[in-house]
PDB file of C-alpha atoms and ligand atoms in Angstrom:
ATOM      1  CA  MET J 125      -0.882  -2.604  20.608  1.00  0.00           C
ATOM      2  CA  ALA J 126      -3.497   0.100  20.348  1.00  0.00           C
ATOM      3  CA  ASP J 127      -1.451   2.291  22.594  1.00  0.00           C
ATOM      4  CA  HIS J 128       0.799   3.603  19.647  1.00  0.00           C
ATOM      5  CA  ILE J 129      -1.997   3.520  17.124  1.00  0.00           C
ATOM      6  CA  LYS J 130      -4.715   5.447  18.879  1.00  0.00           C
ATOM      7  CA  ASN J 131      -5.150   8.875  17.626  1.00  0.00           C
ATOM      8  CA  LYS J 132      -2.483   8.569  14.732  1.00  0.00           C
ATOM      9  CA  VAL J 133      -3.411  10.100  11.523  1.00  0.00           C
ATOM     10  CA  VAL J 134      -2.989   7.516   8.861  1.00  0.00           C
ATOM     11  CA  ILE J 135      -3.338   8.018   5.116  1.00  0.00           C
ATOM     12  CA  ILE J 136      -3.999   4.763   3.039  1.00  0.00           C
ATOM     13  CA  THR J 137      -3.925   4.590  -0.706  1.00  0.00           C
ATOM     14  CA  GLY J 138      -5.695   1.894  -2.547  1.00  0.00           C
ATOM     15  CA  ALA J 139      -8.174   1.960   0.285  1.00  0.00           C
ATOM     16  CA  SER J 140     -11.335   1.037  -1.926  1.00  0.00           C
ATOM     17  CA  SER J 141     -10.788  -2.565  -1.919  1.00  0.00           C
ATOM     18  CA  GLY J 142      -8.656  -5.540  -0.838  1.00  0.00           C
ATOM     19  CA  MET J 143      -5.799  -4.952   1.680  1.00  0.00           C
ATOM     20  CA  GLY J 144      -6.107  -1.151   1.858  1.00  0.00           C
ATOM     21  CA  LYS J 145      -9.797  -1.365   2.742  1.00  0.00           C
ATOM     22  CA  THR J 146      -9.251  -4.043   5.303  1.00  0.00           C
ATOM     23  CA  ALA J 147      -6.328  -2.124   6.940  1.00  0.00           C
ATOM     24  CA  ALA J 148      -8.350   1.019   7.134  1.00  0.00           C
ATOM     25  CA  LYS J 149     -11.197  -0.684   8.991  1.00  0.00           C
ATOM     26  CA  HIS J 150      -8.713  -2.432  11.380  1.00  0.00           C
ATOM     27  CA  LEU J 151      -6.701   0.669  12.193  1.00  0.00           C
ATOM     28  CA  ALA J 152      -9.753   2.632  12.784  1.00  0.00           C
ATOM     29  CA  THR J 153     -11.024   0.137  15.153  1.00  0.00           C
ATOM     30  CA  LEU J 154      -7.712   0.434  16.988  1.00  0.00           C
ATOM     31  CA  GLY J 155      -8.398   4.286  17.366  1.00  0.00           C
ATOM     32  CA  ALA J 156      -6.503   5.697  14.286  1.00  0.00           C
ATOM     33  CA  THR J 157      -7.916   8.436  12.211  1.00  0.00           C
ATOM     34  CA  VAL J 158      -7.853   6.942   8.640  1.00  0.00           C
ATOM     35  CA  VAL J 159      -7.792   9.099   5.469  1.00  0.00           C
ATOM     36  CA  LEU J 160      -8.866   6.881   2.546  1.00  0.00           C
ATOM     37  CA  GLY J 161      -7.409   7.485  -1.022  1.00  0.00           C
ATOM     38  CA  ALA J 162      -8.231   5.818  -4.172  1.00  0.00           C
ATOM     39  CA  ARG J 163      -9.849   6.626  -7.501  1.00  0.00           C
ATOM     40  CA  ARG J 164     -13.254   5.147  -6.968  1.00  0.00           C
ATOM     41  CA  ALA J 165     -14.707   7.946  -4.881  1.00  0.00           C
ATOM     42  CA  ASP J 166     -18.108   6.187  -4.154  1.00  0.00           C
ATOM     43  CA  LYS J 167     -16.333   3.174  -2.560  1.00  0.00           C
ATOM     44  CA  ILE J 168     -14.000   5.257  -0.293  1.00  0.00           C
ATOM     45  CA  GLU J 169     -16.898   7.508   0.815  1.00  0.00           C
ATOM     46  CA  LYS J 170     -19.093   4.538   1.750  1.00  0.00           C
ATOM     47  CA  LEU J 171     -16.129   3.042   3.576  1.00  0.00           C
ATOM     48  CA  ALA J 172     -15.691   6.317   5.507  1.00  0.00           C
ATOM     49  CA  LYS J 173     -19.328   6.372   6.418  1.00  0.00           C
ATOM     50  CA  ASP J 174     -19.174   2.727   7.720  1.00  0.00           C
ATOM     51  CA  ILE J 175     -16.118   3.471   9.739  1.00  0.00           C
ATOM     52  CA  GLN J 176     -17.901   6.636  11.260  1.00  0.00           C
ATOM     53  CA  ASN J 177     -21.016   4.651  11.956  1.00  0.00           C
ATOM     54  CA  ALA J 178     -19.069   2.125  13.813  1.00  0.00           C
ATOM     55  CA  GLY J 179     -17.623   4.969  15.947  1.00  0.00           C
ATOM     56  CA  GLY J 180     -14.303   5.492  14.171  1.00  0.00           C
ATOM     57  CA  LYS J 181     -12.852   8.462  12.488  1.00  0.00           C
ATOM     58  CA  ALA J 182     -12.353   8.380   8.724  1.00  0.00           C
ATOM     59  CA  LEU J 183     -12.205  10.857   5.730  1.00  0.00           C
ATOM     60  CA  ALA J 184     -12.356  10.097   2.103  1.00  0.00           C
ATOM     61  CA  VAL J 185     -10.206  11.944  -0.443  1.00  0.00           C
ATOM     62  CA  ALA J 186     -10.380  10.758  -4.082  1.00  0.00           C
ATOM     63  CA  ALA J 187      -6.837  10.499  -5.569  1.00  0.00           C
ATOM     64  CA  ASP J 188      -5.093   8.895  -8.576  1.00  0.00           C
ATOM     65  CA  VAL J 189      -1.598   8.083  -7.126  1.00  0.00           C
ATOM     66  CA  THR J 190      -0.179   8.615 -10.767  1.00  0.00           C
ATOM     67  CA  LYS J 191      -1.023  12.179 -10.382  1.00  0.00           C
ATOM     68  CA  LEU J 192       1.295  14.157  -7.968  1.00  0.00           C
ATOM     69  CA  ASP J 193      -1.061  17.053  -7.645  1.00  0.00           C
ATOM     70  CA  GLN J 194      -3.954  14.657  -6.521  1.00  0.00           C
ATOM     71  CA  VAL J 195      -1.705  12.879  -4.038  1.00  0.00           C
ATOM     72  CA  LYS J 196      -0.469  16.224  -2.634  1.00  0.00           C
ATOM     73  CA  HIS J 197      -4.184  17.301  -2.333  1.00  0.00           C
ATOM     74  CA  LEU J 198      -4.871  14.048  -0.313  1.00  0.00           C
ATOM     75  CA  VAL J 199      -1.950  14.960   2.089  1.00  0.00           C
ATOM     76  CA  ASP J 200      -2.621  18.519   2.254  1.00  0.00           C
ATOM     77  CA  THR J 201      -6.232  17.950   3.070  1.00  0.00           C
ATOM     78  CA  THR J 202      -5.319  15.532   5.703  1.00  0.00           C
ATOM     79  CA  VAL J 203      -2.961  17.938   7.415  1.00  0.00           C
ATOM     80  CA  GLN J 204      -5.562  20.866   7.188  1.00  0.00           C
ATOM     81  CA  GLN J 205      -8.205  18.710   8.718  1.00  0.00           C
ATOM     82  CA  PHE J 206      -6.208  16.766  11.425  1.00  0.00           C
ATOM     83  CA  GLY J 207      -3.073  19.010  11.964  1.00  0.00           C
ATOM     84  CA  ARG J 208      -0.471  16.369  10.917  1.00  0.00           C
ATOM     85  CA  VAL J 209       0.215  13.059   9.152  1.00  0.00           C
ATOM     86  CA  ASP J 210       1.640  10.287  11.330  1.00  0.00           C
ATOM     87  CA  VAL J 211       1.658   7.424   8.730  1.00  0.00           C
ATOM     88  CA  ILE J 212       1.022   6.983   4.911  1.00  0.00           C
ATOM     89  CA  ILE J 213       0.589   3.555   3.543  1.00  0.00           C
ATOM     90  CA  ASN J 214       1.430   3.772  -0.037  1.00  0.00           C
ATOM     91  CA  ASN J 215      -0.604   0.613  -0.960  1.00  0.00           C
ATOM     92  CA  ALA J 216      -2.234   1.360  -4.286  1.00  0.00           C
ATOM     93  CA  GLY J 217      -1.027  -1.113  -6.969  1.00  0.00           C
ATOM     94  CA  ILE J 218      -1.923  -3.084  -9.941  1.00  0.00           C
ATOM     95  CA  MET J 219      -0.762  -6.506 -11.233  1.00  0.00           C
ATOM     96  CA  PRO J 220      -1.662  -7.108 -14.919  1.00  0.00           C
ATOM     97  CA  LEU J 221       0.715 -10.172 -15.305  1.00  0.00           C
ATOM     98  CA  SER J 222       1.784 -11.346 -18.664  1.00  0.00           C
ATOM     99  CA  PRO J 223       4.721 -12.977 -20.261  1.00  0.00           C
ATOM    100  CA  MET J 224       7.031 -10.261 -21.871  1.00  0.00           C
ATOM    101  CA  ASP J 225       6.756 -11.794 -25.371  1.00  0.00           C
ATOM    102  CA  ARG J 226       3.048 -10.703 -25.447  1.00  0.00           C
ATOM    103  CA  LEU J 227       4.251  -7.195 -25.470  1.00  0.00           C
ATOM    104  CA  ASN J 228       1.594  -5.654 -23.319  1.00  0.00           C
ATOM    105  CA  VAL J 229       3.536  -2.458 -23.281  1.00  0.00           C
ATOM    106  CA  GLU J 230       0.708  -0.269 -22.084  1.00  0.00           C
ATOM    107  CA  GLU J 231       0.297  -2.421 -19.049  1.00  0.00           C
ATOM    108  CA  TRP J 232       4.059  -2.357 -18.281  1.00  0.00           C
ATOM    109  CA  ASN J 233       3.875   1.364 -18.394  1.00  0.00           C
ATOM    110  CA  SER J 234       0.736   1.418 -16.155  1.00  0.00           C
ATOM    111  CA  MET J 235       2.482  -0.753 -13.654  1.00  0.00           C
ATOM    112  CA  ILE J 236       5.647   1.544 -13.539  1.00  0.00           C
ATOM    113  CA  ASP J 237       3.178   4.539 -13.145  1.00  0.00           C
ATOM    114  CA  VAL J 238       0.980   3.144 -10.316  1.00  0.00           C
ATOM    115  CA  ASN J 239       3.452   0.759  -8.437  1.00  0.00           C
ATOM    116  CA  ILE J 240       6.590   2.893  -8.710  1.00  0.00           C
ATOM    117  CA  LYS J 241       5.618   6.567  -9.450  1.00  0.00           C
ATOM    118  CA  GLY J 242       2.506   6.116  -7.220  1.00  0.00           C
ATOM    119  CA  VAL J 243       4.777   5.220  -4.359  1.00  0.00           C
ATOM    120  CA  LEU J 244       7.179   8.078  -5.145  1.00  0.00           C
ATOM    121  CA  ASN J 245       4.313  10.669  -5.270  1.00  0.00           C
ATOM    122  CA  GLY J 246       3.216   9.536  -1.960  1.00  0.00           C
ATOM    123  CA  ILE J 247       6.663  10.022  -0.464  1.00  0.00           C
ATOM    124  CA  ALA J 248       6.947  13.382  -2.234  1.00  0.00           C
ATOM    125  CA  ALA J 249       3.536  14.596  -0.793  1.00  0.00           C
ATOM    126  CA  VAL J 250       4.282  13.588   2.876  1.00  0.00           C
ATOM    127  CA  LEU J 251       8.062  14.244   3.200  1.00  0.00           C
ATOM    128  CA  PRO J 252       7.871  18.022   3.552  1.00  0.00           C
ATOM    129  CA  TYR J 253       5.353  17.528   6.421  1.00  0.00           C
ATOM    130  CA  MET J 254       7.197  14.718   8.074  1.00  0.00           C
ATOM    131  CA  MET J 255      10.665  16.491   7.888  1.00  0.00           C
ATOM    132  CA  GLU J 256       8.973  19.662   9.539  1.00  0.00           C
ATOM    133  CA  GLN J 257       7.360  17.541  12.185  1.00  0.00           C
ATOM    134  CA  LYS J 258      10.566  15.351  12.821  1.00  0.00           C
ATOM    135  CA  PHE J 259       8.332  12.272  12.918  1.00  0.00           C
ATOM    136  CA  GLY J 260       6.359  10.026  10.575  1.00  0.00           C
ATOM    137  CA  GLN J 261       6.199   6.618   9.142  1.00  0.00           C
ATOM    138  CA  ILE J 262       6.068   5.626   5.499  1.00  0.00           C
ATOM    139  CA  ILE J 263       4.849   2.048   4.782  1.00  0.00           C
ATOM    140  CA  ASN J 264       5.093   0.857   1.276  1.00  0.00           C
ATOM    141  CA  THR J 265       3.444  -2.269  -0.092  1.00  0.00           C
ATOM    142  CA  SER J 266       5.919  -4.445  -2.084  1.00  0.00           C
ATOM    143  CA  SER J 267       5.319  -8.141  -2.552  1.00  0.00           C
ATOM    144  CA  VAL J 268       6.849 -11.619  -2.332  1.00  0.00           C
ATOM    145  CA  ALA J 269       7.199 -10.621  -6.098  1.00  0.00           C
ATOM    146  CA  GLY J 270       9.510  -7.993  -4.913  1.00  0.00           C
ATOM    147  CA  HIS J 271      12.011 -10.815  -3.818  1.00  0.00           C
ATOM    148  CA  LYS J 272      11.116 -13.403  -6.432  1.00  0.00           C
ATOM    149  CA  ILE J 273      10.145 -13.649 -10.046  1.00  0.00           C
ATOM    150  CA  PHE J 274       7.582 -16.129 -11.439  1.00  0.00           C
ATOM    151  CA  ASN J 275       6.111 -16.869 -14.930  1.00  0.00           C
ATOM    152  CA  GLY J 276       4.562 -13.651 -16.120  1.00  0.00           C
ATOM    153  CA  SER J 277       5.819 -11.471 -13.337  1.00  0.00           C
ATOM    154  CA  ALA J 278       8.938  -9.860 -14.822  1.00  0.00           C
ATOM    155  CA  VAL J 279       7.615  -6.270 -14.951  1.00  0.00           C
ATOM    156  CA  TYR J 280       5.407  -6.544 -11.934  1.00  0.00           C
ATOM    157  CA  SER J 281       8.222  -7.950 -10.073  1.00  0.00           C
ATOM    158  CA  ALA J 282      10.641  -5.253 -11.371  1.00  0.00           C
ATOM    159  CA  THR J 283       8.161  -2.553  -9.914  1.00  0.00           C
ATOM    160  CA  LYS J 284       7.955  -4.324  -6.483  1.00  0.00           C
ATOM    161  CA  PHE J 285      11.849  -4.760  -6.404  1.00  0.00           C
ATOM    162  CA  ALA J 286      11.921  -0.969  -7.065  1.00  0.00           C
ATOM    163  CA  VAL J 287       9.548  -0.362  -4.093  1.00  0.00           C
ATOM    164  CA  ARG J 288      11.994  -2.192  -1.851  1.00  0.00           C
ATOM    165  CA  ALA J 289      15.076  -0.292  -3.302  1.00  0.00           C
ATOM    166  CA  LEU J 290      13.598   2.992  -2.944  1.00  0.00           C
ATOM    167  CA  THR J 291      12.237   2.413   0.571  1.00  0.00           C
ATOM    168  CA  GLU J 292      15.481   1.270   1.793  1.00  0.00           C
ATOM    169  CA  GLY J 293      17.318   4.244   0.290  1.00  0.00           C
ATOM    170  CA  LEU J 294      14.691   6.471   1.863  1.00  0.00           C
ATOM    171  CA  ARG J 295      15.100   4.782   5.217  1.00  0.00           C
ATOM    172  CA  MET J 296      18.881   5.660   5.255  1.00  0.00           C
ATOM    173  CA  GLU J 297      18.366   9.191   4.125  1.00  0.00           C
ATOM    174  CA  VAL J 298      15.606  10.229   6.536  1.00  0.00           C
ATOM    175  CA  LYS J 299      17.548   9.448   9.771  1.00  0.00           C
ATOM    176  CA  PRO J 300      17.897  13.287  10.572  1.00  0.00           C
ATOM    177  CA  TYR J 301      14.307  13.689  10.502  1.00  0.00           C
ATOM    178  CA  ASN J 302      13.197  10.611  12.781  1.00  0.00           C
ATOM    179  CA  ILE J 303      11.041   9.169  10.090  1.00  0.00           C
ATOM    180  CA  ARG J 304      10.564   5.401   9.957  1.00  0.00           C
ATOM    181  CA  THR J 305      10.116   3.352   6.818  1.00  0.00           C
ATOM    182  CA  THR J 306       8.475  -0.081   6.443  1.00  0.00           C
ATOM    183  CA  ILE J 307       8.340  -2.418   3.477  1.00  0.00           C
ATOM    184  CA  VAL J 308       5.512  -4.863   3.475  1.00  0.00           C
ATOM    185  CA  CYS J 309       5.730  -7.883   1.226  1.00  0.00           C
ATOM    186  CA  PRO J 310       2.553  -9.934   1.095  1.00  0.00           C
ATOM    187  CA  GLY J 311       2.110 -13.367  -0.536  1.00  0.00           C
ATOM    188  CA  ALA J 312      -1.071 -14.496  -2.087  1.00  0.00           C
ATOM    189  CA  VAL J 313      -4.045 -12.600  -0.563  1.00  0.00           C
ATOM    190  CA  LYS J 314      -7.554 -12.904  -1.884  1.00  0.00           C
ATOM    191  CA  THR J 315      -8.445  -9.367  -3.227  1.00  0.00           C
ATOM    192  CA  GLU J 316      -9.537  -7.910  -6.487  1.00  0.00           C
ATOM    193  CA  LEU J 317      -6.021  -7.705  -7.820  1.00  0.00           C
ATOM    194  CA  LEU J 318      -6.260 -10.567 -10.255  1.00  0.00           C
ATOM    195  CA  GLU J 319      -9.493  -9.142 -11.841  1.00  0.00           C
ATOM    196  CA  HIS J 320      -7.418  -6.702 -14.024  1.00  0.00           C
ATOM    197  CA  ILE J 321      -5.152  -9.437 -15.651  1.00  0.00           C
ATOM    198  CA  SER J 322      -5.917  -9.018 -19.483  1.00  0.00           C
ATOM    199  CA  GLU J 323      -4.431 -12.441 -20.597  1.00  0.00           C
ATOM    200  CA  ALA J 324      -7.227 -15.009 -19.898  1.00  0.00           C
ATOM    201  CA  ASP J 325      -4.949 -17.908 -19.413  1.00  0.00           C
ATOM    202  CA  ILE J 326      -2.552 -16.114 -17.023  1.00  0.00           C
ATOM    203  CA  GLN J 327      -5.663 -14.836 -15.109  1.00  0.00           C
ATOM    204  CA  ARG J 328      -7.124 -18.342 -14.861  1.00  0.00           C
ATOM    205  CA  ALA J 329      -3.806 -19.855 -13.565  1.00  0.00           C
ATOM    206  CA  ASN J 330      -3.270 -17.148 -10.986  1.00  0.00           C
ATOM    207  CA  GLN J 331      -6.977 -17.292  -9.753  1.00  0.00           C
ATOM    208  CA  ASP J 332      -6.802 -21.053  -9.384  1.00  0.00           C
ATOM    209  CA  TYR J 333      -3.650 -20.637  -7.335  1.00  0.00           C
ATOM    210  CA  VAL J 334      -4.970 -17.885  -5.100  1.00  0.00           C
ATOM    211  CA  ALA J 335      -8.297 -19.750  -4.612  1.00  0.00           C
ATOM    212  CA  GLU J 336      -6.311 -22.840  -3.376  1.00  0.00           C
ATOM    213  CA  VAL J 337      -3.806 -21.047  -1.078  1.00  0.00           C
ATOM    214  CA  GLY J 338      -4.795 -17.329  -0.727  1.00  0.00           C
ATOM    215  CA  ILE J 339      -5.341 -15.843   2.726  1.00  0.00           C
ATOM    216  CA  SER J 340      -7.572 -13.016   3.993  1.00  0.00           C
ATOM    217  CA  PRO J 341      -6.481  -9.449   3.687  1.00  0.00           C
ATOM    218  CA  ASP J 342      -6.769  -9.278   7.440  1.00  0.00           C
ATOM    219  CA  SER J 343      -3.328 -10.601   7.453  1.00  0.00           C
ATOM    220  CA  PHE J 344      -2.008  -7.410   5.961  1.00  0.00           C
ATOM    221  CA  ALA J 345      -4.063  -5.363   8.425  1.00  0.00           C
ATOM    222  CA  ARG J 346      -2.454  -6.990  11.318  1.00  0.00           C
ATOM    223  CA  VAL J 347       1.047  -6.522   9.879  1.00  0.00           C
ATOM    224  CA  VAL J 348       0.624  -2.819   9.325  1.00  0.00           C
ATOM    225  CA  ALA J 349      -0.930  -2.400  12.700  1.00  0.00           C
ATOM    226  CA  PHE J 350       2.014  -4.282  14.232  1.00  0.00           C
ATOM    227  CA  ALA J 351       4.580  -1.922  12.355  1.00  0.00           C
ATOM    228  CA  ILE J 352       2.560   1.166  13.477  1.00  0.00           C
ATOM    229  CA  SER J 353       2.196  -0.115  17.008  1.00  0.00           C
ATOM    230  CA  GLN J 354       5.946  -0.022  17.816  1.00  0.00           C
ATOM    231  CA  PRO J 355       7.402   2.713  20.180  1.00  0.00           C
ATOM    232  CA  GLU J 356       8.942   5.642  18.286  1.00  0.00           C
ATOM    233  CA  ASP J 357      12.531   4.270  18.587  1.00  0.00           C
ATOM    234  CA  VAL J 358      11.630   0.949  16.926  1.00  0.00           C
ATOM    235  CA  ASP J 359      11.555   0.875  13.236  1.00  0.00           C
ATOM    236  CA  ILE J 360      10.167  -2.279  11.533  1.00  0.00           C
ATOM    237  CA  ASN J 361      11.949  -2.066   8.171  1.00  0.00           C
ATOM    238  CA  GLU J 362      10.498  -5.011   6.254  1.00  0.00           C
ATOM    239  CA  VAL J 363       7.891  -7.707   6.797  1.00  0.00           C
ATOM    240  CA  ILE J 364       7.412 -10.609   4.346  1.00  0.00           C
ATOM    241  CA  PHE J 365       4.336 -12.886   4.997  1.00  0.00           C
ATOM    242  CA  ARG J 366       2.879 -15.683   3.074  1.00  0.00           C
ATOM    243  CA  PRO J 367       0.052 -18.152   3.236  1.00  0.00           C
ATOM    244  CA  THR J 368       1.441 -21.029   5.196  1.00  0.00           C
ATOM    245  CA  ALA J 369       0.543 -23.144   2.064  1.00  0.00           C
ATOM    246  CA  GLN J 370       2.491 -21.020  -0.385  1.00  0.00           C
ATOM    247  CA  GLU J 371       5.607 -22.494  -1.774  1.00  0.00           C
ATOM    248  CA  LEU J 372       6.957 -19.501  -3.977  1.00  0.00           C
TER     249      LEU J 372
HETATM  250  P1  NDP D 658      -6.967  -4.627  -4.989  1.00  0.00           P
HETATM  251  O1  NDP D 658      -7.075  -4.553  -6.404  1.00  0.00           O
HETATM  252  O2  NDP D 658      -8.140  -5.127  -4.240  1.00  0.00           O
HETATM  253  O3  NDP D 658      -6.742  -3.110  -4.536  1.00  0.00           O
HETATM  254  C1  NDP D 658      -5.909  -2.207  -5.297  1.00  0.00           C
HETATM  255  C2  NDP D 658      -6.265  -0.764  -4.737  1.00  0.00           C
HETATM  256  O4  NDP D 658      -5.375   0.110  -5.572  1.00  0.00           O
HETATM  257  C3  NDP D 658      -7.642  -0.418  -5.032  1.00  0.00           C
HETATM  258  O5  NDP D 658      -8.111   0.225  -3.900  1.00  0.00           O
HETATM  259  C4  NDP D 658      -7.436   0.609  -6.215  1.00  0.00           C
HETATM  260  O6  NDP D 658      -8.404   1.523  -5.998  1.00  0.00           O
HETATM  261  C5  NDP D 658      -6.032   1.115  -5.956  1.00  0.00           C
HETATM  262  N1  NDP D 658      -5.434   1.756  -7.143  1.00  0.00           N
HETATM  263  C6  NDP D 658      -5.126   1.199  -8.304  1.00  0.00           C
HETATM  264  N2  NDP D 658      -4.687   2.131  -9.177  1.00  0.00           N
HETATM  265  C7  NDP D 658      -4.726   3.272  -8.597  1.00  0.00           C
HETATM  266  C8  NDP D 658      -4.484   4.586  -8.909  1.00  0.00           C
HETATM  267  N3  NDP D 658      -4.012   4.904 -10.207  1.00  0.00           N
HETATM  268  N4  NDP D 658      -4.596   5.533  -8.022  1.00  0.00           N
HETATM  269  C9  NDP D 658      -5.086   5.356  -6.843  1.00  0.00           C
HETATM  270  N5  NDP D 658      -5.406   3.943  -6.404  1.00  0.00           N
HETATM  271  C10 NDP D 658      -5.339   3.075  -7.315  1.00  0.00           C
HETATM  272  O7  NDP D 658      -5.625  -5.400  -4.679  1.00  0.00           O
HETATM  273  P2  NDP D 658      -4.816  -5.643  -3.289  1.00  0.00           P
HETATM  274  O8  NDP D 658      -5.514  -5.054  -2.079  1.00  0.00           O
HETATM  275  O9  NDP D 658      -4.386  -7.021  -3.500  1.00  0.00           O
HETATM  276  O10 NDP D 658      -3.512  -4.676  -3.600  1.00  0.00           O
HETATM  277  C11 NDP D 658      -2.988  -3.795  -2.773  1.00  0.00           C
HETATM  278  C12 NDP D 658      -1.424  -3.744  -2.898  1.00  0.00           C
HETATM  279  O11 NDP D 658      -0.963  -4.994  -2.448  1.00  0.00           O
HETATM  280  C13 NDP D 658      -0.941  -3.576  -4.274  1.00  0.00           C
HETATM  281  O12 NDP D 658       0.268  -2.706  -4.299  1.00  0.00           O
HETATM  282  C14 NDP D 658      -0.503  -4.996  -4.713  1.00  0.00           C
HETATM  283  O13 NDP D 658       0.342  -4.932  -5.766  1.00  0.00           O
HETATM  284  C15 NDP D 658       0.009  -5.458  -3.494  1.00  0.00           C
HETATM  285  N6  NDP D 658       0.147  -7.007  -3.329  1.00  0.00           N
HETATM  286  C16 NDP D 658      -0.981  -7.751  -3.427  1.00  0.00           C
HETATM  287  C17 NDP D 658      -0.870  -9.129  -3.292  1.00  0.00           C
HETATM  288  C18 NDP D 658      -1.968  -9.988  -3.398  1.00  0.00           C
HETATM  289  O14 NDP D 658      -1.902 -11.235  -3.361  1.00  0.00           O
HETATM  290  N7  NDP D 658      -3.320  -9.640  -3.322  1.00  0.00           N
HETATM  291  C19 NDP D 658       0.369  -9.803  -3.037  1.00  0.00           C
HETATM  292  C20 NDP D 658       1.552  -8.850  -2.848  1.00  0.00           C
HETATM  293  C21 NDP D 658       1.354  -7.501  -3.100  1.00  0.00           C
HETATM  294  P3  NDP D 658      -9.233   2.379  -7.371  1.00  0.00           P
HETATM  295  O15 NDP D 658      -9.314   1.369  -8.309  1.00  0.00           O
HETATM  296  O16 NDP D 658     -10.494   2.746  -6.730  1.00  0.00           O
HETATM  297  O17 NDP D 658      -8.331   3.476  -7.644  1.00  0.00           O
END
């Protein structure tokens, strides 16, 4: 597996916690150079140091994915330092679930900004480099909620359906440039994601559920490693994974 991962330059957004952090550590162990993006600079700088101390290669570049100039800076810095970008994992996301009749309009907008526009910003920042290189892989984190809708997930699901739609459209368009695209759809994974749900009852219900069935973020790390590890003529387009105990 490590053969096609070793020495690849992999940018990961949302690398300060949860699945992005775990994927960064795993890919670095497999020999990738990882570039860590997130807003909390202290967290990604510490992670970069930990990876370096363990013998890996890592760089932290703080970036808010809702700001195209910051995402461009993340990608430009990567190319300046390492000469190219092999993979971007557009993984940053938020999930402030709530029923629509509670009218948490600001949260709806934030989800659209981070989960959709953030992914688009990542694509816009890497595409010029990848088109020029004639190789690259764009991995976008959707969700089981990008296939299904559950109580309180209407807007979140809409953003994750959008991630699947735009990634599939991108897949078809970037054939001339030899670029691969992958959608990853996790089920319930134990991370910080539920901490930002503002509705106490919805948060409690989801925390109870994830505490019962949720799996480790290592699951995500193994899936992205699998997708990246394929030979260049194999394009893993979508992976859905769930806890074995998850019904939805
Ligand atoms: P976490 O809350 O642990 O991680 C979310 C990451 O996104 C953090 O690193 C956070 O960093 C980053 N982030 C949030 N907003 C921004 C922003 N504006 N700019 C840059 N980075 C941002 O959750 P997960 O690891 O669970 O989430 C990762 C992805 O997986 C998300 O897209 C989520 O929707 C998706 N997902 C999660 C599932 C789960 O069960 N956990 C299931 C299905 C999908 P910082 O705050 O430092 O900016």
